[in-house]
XYZ file of C-alpha atoms in Angstrom:
290
model
C -82.885 -43.305 -82.900
C -84.310 -40.315 -84.842
C -80.970 -39.927 -86.642
C -81.105 -43.573 -87.752
C -84.714 -43.146 -88.925
C -83.798 -39.990 -90.866
C -80.910 -41.716 -92.661
C -82.998 -44.751 -93.574
C -85.951 -42.650 -94.730
C -83.692 -40.440 -96.869
C -82.167 -43.478 -98.608
C -85.593 -45.037 -99.239
C -87.065 -41.742 -100.538
C -84.218 -41.399 -103.042
C -84.836 -45.005 -104.130
C -88.576 -44.471 -104.671
C -88.098 -41.316 -106.783
C -85.332 -42.879 -108.903
C -87.317 -46.076 -109.483
C -90.472 -44.225 -110.570
C -88.491 -42.157 -113.092
C -86.687 -45.241 -114.463
C -89.960 -47.192 -114.715
C -91.652 -44.441 -116.748
C -88.803 -44.102 -119.254
C -88.152 -47.850 -119.613
C -91.805 -48.714 -120.110
C -92.225 -46.109 -122.857
C -89.068 -47.337 -124.634
C -90.194 -50.951 -124.209
C -93.458 -50.150 -125.983
C -91.670 -48.223 -128.751
C -89.232 -51.117 -129.349
C -91.912 -53.798 -128.837
C -89.502 -55.395 -126.366
C -91.017 -57.754 -123.803
C -87.684 -57.851 -121.940
C -87.498 -54.078 -121.444
C -91.163 -53.840 -120.421
C -90.672 -56.699 -117.931
C -87.569 -54.966 -116.585
C -89.604 -51.763 -116.210
C -92.135 -53.593 -114.023
C -89.225 -55.075 -112.065
C -88.082 -51.500 -111.383
C -91.591 -50.485 -110.297
C -91.633 -53.425 -107.864
C -88.512 -51.899 -106.277
C -90.549 -48.785 -105.493
C -93.220 -50.928 -103.831
C -90.626 -52.790 -101.748
C -89.020 -49.453 -100.778
C -92.398 -48.167 -99.554
C -92.740 -51.345 -97.461
C -89.237 -50.776 -96.066
C -90.139 -47.147 -95.245
C -93.196 -48.314 -93.288
C -91.062 -50.884 -91.480
C -88.475 -48.265 -90.494
C -91.106 -45.950 -89.023
C -92.928 -48.687 -87.103
C -89.736 -50.357 -85.837
C -88.528 -47.018 -84.433
C -91.663 -46.388 -82.392
C -90.840 -46.070 -78.666
C -91.493 -49.051 -76.432
C -94.827 -49.216 -74.647
C -96.375 -51.007 -71.708
C -97.608 -53.811 -73.965
C -94.358 -53.906 -75.980
C -91.541 -53.385 -73.455
C -88.847 -54.313 -76.011
C -90.086 -51.886 -78.643
C -91.039 -52.640 -82.242
C -87.598 -53.435 -83.673
C -88.585 -56.867 -84.985
C -91.141 -55.294 -87.319
C -88.161 -54.560 -89.559
C -87.564 -58.312 -89.762
C -91.131 -58.720 -91.020
C -90.556 -56.176 -93.798
C -87.321 -57.955 -94.738
C -89.249 -61.204 -95.233
C -91.826 -59.376 -97.388
C -89.053 -57.910 -99.562
C -87.396 -61.341 -99.770
C -90.675 -62.939 -100.909
C -91.151 -60.218 -103.537
C -87.588 -60.769 -104.755
C -88.180 -64.530 -104.941
C -91.395 -63.999 -106.901
C -89.574 -61.765 -109.400
C -86.814 -64.368 -109.797
C -89.379 -67.140 -110.321
C -91.223 -65.006 -112.913
C -87.971 -64.406 -114.796
C -87.248 -68.148 -114.661
C -90.621 -69.127 -116.147
C -90.472 -66.388 -118.785
C -86.960 -67.406 -119.870
C -87.986 -71.065 -120.196
C -91.067 -70.085 -122.219
C -89.004 -67.877 -124.541
C -86.510 -70.668 -125.130
C -89.294 -73.152 -125.881
C -91.093 -70.713 -128.211
C -87.889 -69.720 -130.034
C -88.762 -66.030 -129.607
C -87.768 -63.945 -132.641
C -85.065 -61.308 -132.478
C -85.973 -57.831 -131.249
C -84.601 -54.756 -133.011
C -83.404 -52.406 -130.276
C -82.989 -48.657 -130.711
C -80.094 -46.546 -129.442
C -82.393 -45.086 -126.768
C -83.021 -48.579 -125.352
C -79.278 -49.193 -125.010
C -78.765 -45.825 -123.282
C -81.612 -46.264 -120.784
C -80.490 -49.790 -119.863
C -76.926 -48.553 -119.300
C -78.236 -45.691 -117.145
C -80.381 -48.184 -115.214
C -77.356 -50.330 -114.394
C -75.415 -47.324 -113.057
C -78.321 -45.884 -111.052
C -79.527 -49.197 -109.592
C -76.062 -50.370 -108.558
C -75.485 -46.964 -106.886
C -78.784 -47.319 -105.008
C -77.868 -50.898 -104.041
C -74.520 -49.834 -102.582
C -76.106 -46.882 -100.743
C -78.864 -49.046 -99.219
C -76.578 -51.947 -98.265
C -73.892 -49.660 -96.801
C -76.471 -47.685 -94.780
C -78.216 -50.902 -93.715
C -74.977 -52.420 -92.416
C -73.979 -49.209 -90.656
C -77.365 -48.856 -88.943
C -77.968 -52.631 -88.454
C -81.077 -52.500 -90.670
C -81.886 -55.841 -92.311
C -84.717 -54.327 -94.365
C -82.428 -51.696 -95.929
C -79.920 -54.423 -96.817
C -82.730 -56.503 -98.358
C -83.906 -53.473 -100.325
C -80.338 -52.967 -101.546
C -80.257 -56.509 -102.925
C -83.576 -55.805 -104.626
C -81.915 -52.839 -106.388
C -78.951 -55.020 -107.330
C -81.219 -57.674 -108.848
C -82.673 -54.972 -111.115
C -79.163 -53.828 -112.087
C -78.205 -57.424 -112.918
C -81.316 -57.960 -115.044
C -80.514 -54.737 -116.937
C -76.966 -55.996 -117.564
C -78.468 -59.187 -118.987
C -80.652 -57.179 -121.360
C -77.615 -55.155 -122.487
C -75.680 -58.362 -123.170
C -78.724 -59.729 -124.960
C -78.904 -56.590 -127.136
C -75.252 -57.026 -128.126
C -75.474 -60.774 -128.792
C -78.986 -60.839 -130.203
C -77.960 -60.515 -133.880
C -75.499 -63.430 -133.508
C -77.345 -65.683 -131.062
C -81.119 -65.085 -130.821
C -81.638 -67.320 -127.789
C -78.931 -65.721 -125.620
C -81.412 -63.372 -123.886
C -83.399 -66.317 -122.536
C -80.275 -68.233 -121.492
C -78.887 -65.281 -119.561
C -82.367 -64.736 -118.126
C -82.202 -68.217 -116.573
C -78.859 -67.375 -114.945
C -80.124 -64.048 -113.578
C -83.320 -65.677 -112.280
C -81.246 -68.214 -110.344
C -79.126 -65.410 -108.843
C -82.220 -63.438 -107.792
C -83.870 -66.493 -106.215
C -80.658 -67.281 -104.324
C -80.451 -63.679 -103.006
C -84.093 -63.915 -101.870
C -83.395 -67.226 -100.117
C -80.407 -65.739 -98.244
C -82.426 -62.691 -97.113
C -85.319 -64.818 -95.827
C -83.005 -67.402 -94.221
C -80.985 -64.813 -92.276
C -84.118 -62.936 -91.175
C -85.957 -66.053 -90.014
C -82.847 -67.167 -88.125
C -82.846 -63.825 -86.293
C -86.554 -64.086 -85.403
C -86.237 -67.669 -84.137
C -83.234 -66.732 -82.006
C -79.460 -66.937 -82.391
C -76.490 -67.670 -80.196
C -74.562 -64.636 -79.026
C -72.105 -63.417 -81.721
C -68.479 -64.182 -80.887
C -67.369 -60.537 -81.076
C -70.019 -59.421 -78.568
C -69.196 -62.293 -76.206
C -65.491 -61.393 -76.383
C -66.336 -57.727 -75.752
C -68.265 -58.639 -72.584
C -65.596 -61.061 -71.368
C -62.841 -58.460 -71.856
C -64.883 -55.742 -70.134
C -65.575 -58.026 -67.156
C -61.894 -58.882 -66.757
C -60.845 -55.226 -66.889
C -63.683 -53.564 -64.965
C -64.772 -56.189 -62.408
C -61.970 -58.673 -61.632
C -64.093 -59.994 -58.723
C -66.138 -61.854 -61.376
C -64.145 -65.012 -61.981
C -65.945 -66.376 -65.032
C -68.982 -65.904 -67.270
C -71.318 -68.504 -68.728
C -74.895 -69.293 -69.807
C -75.205 -66.419 -72.291
C -78.669 -65.700 -73.739
C -78.899 -63.270 -76.683
C -82.120 -61.378 -77.500
C -82.225 -59.000 -80.495
C -85.146 -56.652 -81.223
C -83.997 -54.654 -84.233
C -81.249 -52.379 -82.914
C -82.271 -53.091 -79.293
C -80.143 -55.929 -77.877
C -80.592 -57.571 -74.475
C -78.182 -60.164 -73.098
C -78.436 -62.243 -69.964
C -75.582 -64.276 -68.506
C -74.211 -65.638 -65.228
C -71.084 -64.453 -63.432
C -69.094 -66.537 -60.930
C -68.017 -65.112 -57.528
C -66.181 -66.768 -54.650
C -68.603 -67.843 -51.929
C -66.959 -65.575 -49.337
C -68.046 -62.389 -51.142
C -70.734 -60.246 -49.541
C -74.079 -59.893 -51.287
C -73.805 -56.111 -51.592
C -70.338 -56.320 -53.131
C -71.527 -58.886 -55.708
C -74.547 -56.706 -56.488
C -72.369 -53.613 -56.914
C -70.016 -55.520 -59.228
C -72.738 -56.738 -61.603
C -74.450 -53.322 -61.563
C -71.157 -51.633 -62.395
C -70.509 -54.008 -65.311
C -74.075 -53.630 -66.613
C -73.750 -49.835 -66.584
C -70.319 -49.924 -68.251
C -71.519 -52.215 -71.070
C -74.547 -50.024 -71.752
C -72.591 -46.760 -71.803
C -69.749 -48.084 -73.972
C -71.577 -50.522 -76.284
C -75.320 -49.851 -75.964
C -75.919 -53.381 -74.662
C -78.686 -54.012 -72.145
C -77.242 -56.740 -69.910
C -78.749 -58.606 -66.986
C -76.138 -60.488 -64.946
C -77.031 -63.257 -62.531
C -74.367 -63.744 -59.813
C -73.353 -67.286 -58.839
C -70.902 -68.406 -56.167
C -68.031 -70.858 -56.183
C -66.598 -72.538 -53.156
C -63.594 -70.601 -51.801
C -61.462 -73.747 -52.027
C -62.050 -74.121 -55.788
């Protein structure tokens, strides 16, 4: 658990430092070039730092040990931080959408960009996409929804920087292209926010047991405890990285109580040691003639 917390905290710390540096440089260049787009993108980058701080808090709280009042631990707090990040991402997308529409309606004049603005936007794309891949890869490896959400937040910033670069290139030929591409990026950001919130809410409400985990349990039961003749009535409970599963196992009705108890205990222990799954198995009996 401490190893997972260390990895997540290291990734988030790198993100915060990189975002603060990028924000400072982009905002200064945005003022020098009188570019609303670059200044807005700078604030977008700063919002990534805020979301990363929220993710950091979520990682620390979700990894607190279970207590008497919270016997399943605090793993679902990470889901809460994922929703917060998703809402922030949606707000940024909506802001970009409104701003792009306003710029199109106002027929915003062309901006004259300096070489430094092109360089910093190119650097932003490279840095933010690297941070996105690092956060998403670590989040998937450690089953951290909030790290994955934070990774998509980084990617949205990289995409918006790509749009500004394209706008810089096309601006002399097509003045309204920046606003048009802004509409496309805004839609992509809002969609990413929707997916993050949808998946997180689905997890909080409760999901059916994933097929791969059900197959793992079924295979283990067949190999380790052949006395169990069938499994059914699976219930899947996920608390961050802590997973508890309850299900029923069929036995013939001529089996002794102690033997059935030993079988389910053996399977529970095996599943925990090999897969980290906390399982509670309820034995049921079938008629010997069936």
